[in-house]
Amino acid sequence: MKTSDLPEKITVPFAQNAGLAYRRDIPLQSSDAGAASFMLGFPALTFQPTGAGGTPPDGRDMNGILFALSSIARAWCAGTTMTFDASFAHDVGGYPLGAVLRSTTDPTILLISQQDGNMTNPATDPDGTYWRRIGNDEALQHTLGALSDRLDSRLSRLDGASANLLFASLYQDGSMPAPPAWATRLHVVALGAGGGGANCQAWGEFSNTNSSGGGGGAGAYAEGIFSISPADTLSVRVGRGAPQNSLAAIPYCSSTKLPS
């Protein structure tokens, strides 16, 4: 089928201007043995010859049937989408999987059924278990908010080791960010700066000789796990390594001539 094959849209229901004398509403069931209904259609009496006591189909019923069907067809032609109807859901056994409805509170939001036999009112389904919302920014924010709440719930159950991984960073100085609400322990790893290396100037017979001094010592290492709370203020103070040739980093050294 091609777009060019689409039929003309219905702009008015069939027999719209017919008066009540020429069109009657079709009930679900009828007590009139000669009147049409949605349960029976045209009743058996209308199929019998008039000579045998039958009744011809009523033109008002025909107009009523076509009016009802074309009214729905016109609504679909206009691109409308129905809203949730509890009575209708009960009568048809619930909305099927993939059914699309329009929100009763915001017509720019569409609701997609996520299961067969869905009889849940979307207004009572804020978590989107039965109906998935698509539409404007509000719907998007609702979805993101729900995801954020679920993530927070899961993070709150993480143990300290896993939680620390999510809060790990390298700091050199100053204040750390406030701990997240779910954090109860902080894993701290401290790496001390190494000592500066040194040169050694000899004297005497070797006064014109430069000898290398010892290398600086390795920095200290420490780690630990500390209990914290979200209200704690955490700060980092980091020492500085000694610069090359600093007096504090040059050990005393001497050199003598060994006997030959």
Short mmCIF file of C-alpha atoms in Angstrom, two decimals:
data_model
loop_
_atom_site.label_atom_id
_atom_site.label_comp_id
_atom_site.label_asym_id
_atom_site.label_seq_id
_atom_site.Cartn_x
_atom_site.Cartn_y
_atom_site.Cartn_z
CA MET A 1 0.00 0.00 0.00
CA LYS A 2 1.19 3.50 -0.81
CA THR A 3 0.39 6.89 0.64
CA SER A 4 -1.49 7.67 -2.54
CA ASP A 5 -3.76 4.69 -1.81
CA LEU A 6 -5.07 6.16 1.43
CA PRO A 7 -8.83 6.88 1.37
CA GLU A 8 -10.36 10.29 1.79
CA LYS A 9 -10.74 11.35 5.39
CA ILE A 10 -14.21 11.40 6.93
CA THR A 11 -15.09 14.95 7.89
CA VAL A 12 -18.61 14.33 9.27
CA PRO A 13 -20.25 11.18 10.65
CA PHE A 14 -22.69 9.37 8.36
CA ALA A 15 -26.27 10.74 8.65
CA GLN A 16 -25.08 13.54 10.93
CA ASN A 17 -28.01 15.80 10.07
CA ALA A 18 -30.65 13.08 10.08
CA GLY A 19 -33.27 13.77 12.70
CA LEU A 20 -34.30 11.27 15.37
CA ALA A 21 -37.08 10.13 13.08
CA TYR A 22 -34.46 8.83 10.67
CA ARG A 23 -31.62 7.76 12.97
CA ARG A 24 -31.58 6.16 16.36
CA ASP A 25 -28.72 5.29 18.67
CA ILE A 26 -27.76 1.63 18.61
CA PRO A 27 -27.77 0.08 22.10
CA LEU A 28 -25.59 -2.78 23.30
CA GLN A 29 -28.73 -4.89 23.67
CA SER A 30 -32.32 -4.17 22.73
CA SER A 31 -35.65 -5.43 24.05
CA ASP A 32 -37.26 -4.61 20.69
CA ALA A 33 -37.36 -7.82 18.69
CA GLY A 34 -37.17 -5.85 15.45
CA ALA A 35 -34.47 -3.32 16.42
CA ALA A 36 -30.76 -3.65 15.80
CA SER A 37 -28.22 -3.83 18.65
CA PHE A 38 -24.48 -4.25 18.91
CA MET A 39 -24.91 -7.68 20.51
CA LEU A 40 -27.22 -9.12 17.82
CA GLY A 41 -26.84 -6.75 14.89
CA PHE A 42 -30.09 -6.93 12.96
CA PRO A 43 -32.25 -9.42 14.88
CA ALA A 44 -33.63 -12.66 13.46
CA LEU A 45 -37.05 -11.12 12.93
CA THR A 46 -35.68 -8.85 10.21
CA PHE A 47 -34.52 -11.91 8.23
CA GLN A 48 -37.96 -13.45 8.03
CA PRO A 49 -40.33 -12.69 5.14
CA THR A 50 -42.97 -10.18 6.04
CA GLY A 51 -45.59 -12.73 4.95
CA ALA A 52 -44.32 -15.02 7.69
CA GLY A 53 -44.48 -12.28 10.32
CA GLY A 54 -41.03 -10.83 9.75
CA THR A 55 -40.10 -7.14 10.00
CA PRO A 56 -37.91 -5.38 7.43
CA PRO A 57 -34.68 -3.83 8.75
CA ASP A 58 -35.29 -0.31 10.01
CA GLY A 59 -33.54 2.45 8.09
CA ARG A 60 -33.07 4.31 11.37
CA ASP A 61 -30.93 1.42 12.60
CA MET A 62 -28.80 1.50 9.47
CA ASN A 63 -28.22 5.21 9.87
CA GLY A 64 -27.48 4.74 13.57
CA ILE A 65 -24.92 2.00 12.95
CA LEU A 66 -23.11 3.95 10.25
CA PHE A 67 -23.22 7.09 12.37
CA ALA A 68 -21.53 5.31 15.31
CA LEU A 69 -18.82 3.73 13.19
CA SER A 70 -18.07 6.78 11.10
CA SER A 71 -17.87 8.98 14.23
CA ILE A 72 -14.98 6.85 15.50
CA ALA A 73 -13.42 6.78 12.04
CA ARG A 74 -13.57 10.57 11.86
CA ALA A 75 -11.82 10.86 15.24
CA TRP A 76 -9.01 8.61 13.99
CA CYS A 77 -8.77 10.62 10.78
CA ALA A 78 -8.20 13.70 12.94
CA GLY A 79 -5.31 11.94 14.68
CA THR A 80 -6.93 11.84 18.11
CA THR A 81 -6.05 9.31 20.80
CA MET A 82 -8.45 8.06 23.45
CA THR A 83 -7.97 8.56 27.19
CA PHE A 84 -8.15 5.84 29.83
CA ASP A 85 -11.69 4.54 30.43
CA ALA A 86 -12.10 2.20 33.41
CA SER A 87 -15.54 0.98 32.28
CA PHE A 88 -14.26 0.28 28.77
CA ALA A 89 -11.19 -1.51 30.16
CA HIS A 90 -13.46 -3.71 32.27
CA ASP A 91 -15.74 -4.50 29.33
CA VAL A 92 -12.89 -5.52 26.97
CA GLY A 93 -10.74 -7.27 29.58
CA GLY A 94 -8.10 -4.55 29.79
CA TYR A 95 -5.98 -2.69 27.25
CA PRO A 96 -3.58 -4.85 25.21
CA LEU A 97 0.22 -4.65 25.17
CA GLY A 98 1.29 -1.68 23.02
CA ALA A 99 -2.04 0.16 23.26
CA VAL A 100 -1.57 3.96 23.14
CA LEU A 101 -3.67 6.37 25.18
CA ARG A 102 -3.53 10.09 25.83
CA SER A 103 -2.96 11.48 29.32
CA THR A 104 -6.06 12.98 30.91
CA THR A 105 -3.98 15.67 32.65
CA ASP A 106 -1.61 16.62 29.82
CA PRO A 107 -2.77 15.95 26.24
CA THR A 108 0.83 16.23 24.98
CA ILE A 109 1.80 13.03 26.82
CA LEU A 110 1.10 9.59 25.36
CA LEU A 111 0.89 6.42 27.43
CA ILE A 112 1.93 3.01 26.06
CA SER A 113 0.60 -0.14 27.71
CA GLN A 114 3.39 -2.43 28.89
CA GLN A 115 1.28 -5.56 29.32
CA ASP A 116 -1.78 -7.35 28.00
CA GLY A 117 -5.06 -7.08 29.87
CA ASN A 118 -3.94 -3.77 31.38
CA MET A 119 -6.69 -2.40 33.63
CA THR A 120 -4.49 -0.06 35.70
CA ASN A 121 -5.38 3.63 35.62
CA PRO A 122 -2.23 5.53 34.51
CA ALA A 123 -2.98 8.12 37.19
CA THR A 124 -2.25 5.45 39.82
CA ASP A 125 0.93 4.27 38.08
CA PRO A 126 3.57 6.95 38.90
CA ASP A 127 6.51 4.53 38.52
CA GLY A 128 5.55 3.57 34.96
CA THR A 129 5.11 -0.12 35.76
CA TYR A 130 2.01 -0.57 33.59
CA TRP A 131 2.16 2.49 31.33
CA ARG A 132 5.27 4.05 29.77
CA ARG A 133 5.05 7.78 29.26
CA ILE A 134 6.38 9.54 26.18
CA GLY A 135 5.94 13.18 25.35
CA ASN A 136 7.09 16.55 26.65
CA ASP A 137 9.98 17.57 28.91
CA GLU A 138 7.91 16.94 32.01
CA ALA A 139 7.59 13.31 31.04
CA LEU A 140 11.33 13.14 30.43
CA GLN A 141 12.08 14.71 33.80
CA HIS A 142 9.69 12.23 35.41
CA THR A 143 11.61 9.36 33.84
CA LEU A 144 15.02 10.78 34.81
CA GLY A 145 13.78 11.44 38.33
CA ALA A 146 12.59 7.86 38.68
CA LEU A 147 15.95 6.57 37.42
CA SER A 148 17.80 8.83 39.84
CA ASP A 149 15.70 7.59 42.76
CA ARG A 150 16.38 3.99 41.82
CA LEU A 151 20.12 4.68 41.51
CA ASP A 152 20.21 6.38 44.92
CA SER A 153 18.38 3.42 46.41
CA ARG A 154 20.95 1.01 45.04
CA LEU A 155 23.94 3.15 46.02
CA SER A 156 22.69 3.31 49.59
CA ARG A 157 23.09 -0.47 49.78
CA LEU A 158 26.65 -0.56 48.50
CA ASP A 159 29.36 -1.64 50.96
CA GLY A 160 32.18 0.72 51.83
CA ALA A 161 34.65 -0.76 49.35
CA SER A 162 32.30 -0.31 46.40
CA ALA A 163 31.18 3.10 47.55
CA ASN A 164 34.75 4.33 47.77
CA LEU A 165 35.32 3.45 44.14
CA LEU A 166 32.54 5.82 43.17
CA PHE A 167 34.05 8.62 45.24
CA ALA A 168 37.69 8.08 44.33
CA SER A 169 39.77 11.05 43.23
CA LEU A 170 43.33 12.34 43.49
CA TYR A 171 43.78 15.39 45.69
CA GLN A 172 46.85 17.51 46.21
CA ASP A 173 45.65 20.19 48.58
CA GLY A 174 42.56 21.89 49.90
CA SER A 175 39.00 20.79 50.60
CA MET A 176 37.39 17.66 49.23
CA PRO A 177 33.80 17.64 47.97
CA ALA A 178 31.18 16.82 50.58
CA PRO A 179 30.67 13.06 50.90
CA PRO A 180 27.56 11.76 49.11
CA ALA A 181 24.56 10.97 51.25
CA TRP A 182 25.09 7.22 50.91
CA ALA A 183 28.76 7.23 52.05
CA THR A 184 29.55 5.81 55.51
CA ARG A 185 33.26 5.05 55.12
CA LEU A 186 36.18 6.68 53.35
CA HIS A 187 39.17 4.76 52.08
CA VAL A 188 42.24 7.01 52.28
CA VAL A 189 45.56 6.20 50.59
CA ALA A 190 48.44 8.57 51.52
CA LEU A 191 51.65 8.67 49.50
CA GLY A 192 54.47 10.70 51.04
CA ALA A 193 56.84 12.77 48.92
CA GLY A 194 60.33 11.38 48.34
CA GLY A 195 63.40 13.08 49.75
CA GLY A 196 65.60 15.21 47.49
CA GLY A 197 68.90 13.82 46.14
CA ALA A 198 72.30 15.46 46.87
CA ASN A 199 75.72 16.24 45.39
CA CYS A 200 78.90 16.03 47.42
CA GLN A 201 81.87 18.39 46.95
CA ALA A 202 85.20 16.79 47.99
CA TRP A 203 88.26 18.69 49.29
CA GLY A 204 92.00 18.24 49.76
CA GLU A 205 93.65 16.17 47.09
CA PHE A 206 90.26 15.57 45.48
CA SER A 207 89.06 19.17 45.81
CA ASN A 208 88.37 19.44 42.09
CA THR A 209 86.38 16.27 41.99
CA ASN A 210 82.58 16.21 42.22
CA SER A 211 81.13 13.07 43.69
CA SER A 212 77.47 12.27 43.55
CA GLY A 213 75.62 12.18 46.82
CA GLY A 214 72.99 9.68 47.88
CA GLY A 215 69.48 9.68 46.48
CA GLY A 216 66.59 10.91 48.55
CA GLY A 217 64.61 8.44 50.58
CA ALA A 218 61.32 7.08 49.31
CA GLY A 219 58.14 8.69 50.51
CA ALA A 220 56.03 7.04 53.15
CA TYR A 221 52.91 5.04 52.34
CA ALA A 222 49.83 4.66 54.51
CA GLU A 223 46.20 3.78 54.04
CA GLY A 224 43.14 3.30 56.17
CA ILE A 225 39.33 3.24 56.22
CA PHE A 226 37.59 5.88 58.31
CA SER A 227 33.96 6.25 59.31
CA ILE A 228 32.33 9.43 57.96
CA SER A 229 28.92 11.02 57.71
CA PRO A 230 27.45 13.31 55.01
CA ALA A 231 27.80 16.30 57.36
CA ASP A 232 31.56 15.88 57.74
CA THR A 233 33.90 18.48 56.25
CA LEU A 234 36.89 16.77 54.72
CA SER A 235 40.16 18.46 53.80
CA VAL A 236 43.50 17.33 52.46
CA ARG A 237 46.90 18.65 53.51
CA VAL A 238 49.79 17.47 51.38
CA GLY A 239 53.50 18.02 52.25
CA ARG A 240 56.01 19.07 49.61
CA GLY A 241 59.07 17.11 48.49
CA ALA A 242 62.45 18.74 49.15
CA PRO A 243 63.92 20.49 46.09
CA GLN A 244 67.16 19.33 44.53
CA ASN A 245 70.29 20.67 46.41
CA SER A 246 68.28 21.88 49.34
CA LEU A 247 70.48 22.19 52.42
CA ALA A 248 68.04 20.13 54.39
CA ALA A 249 68.34 17.34 51.88
CA ILE A 250 72.18 17.23 51.55
CA PRO A 251 73.83 14.90 54.04
CA TYR A 252 77.33 15.62 55.30
CA CYS A 253 79.90 13.60 53.38
CA SER A 254 83.74 13.53 53.27
CA SER A 255 86.42 11.96 51.12
CA THR A 256 89.98 10.91 51.98
CA LYS A 257 92.82 9.50 49.91
CA LEU A 258 93.34 5.84 50.60
CA PRO A 259 96.90 4.51 51.04
CA SER A 260 98.42 3.15 47.85
#
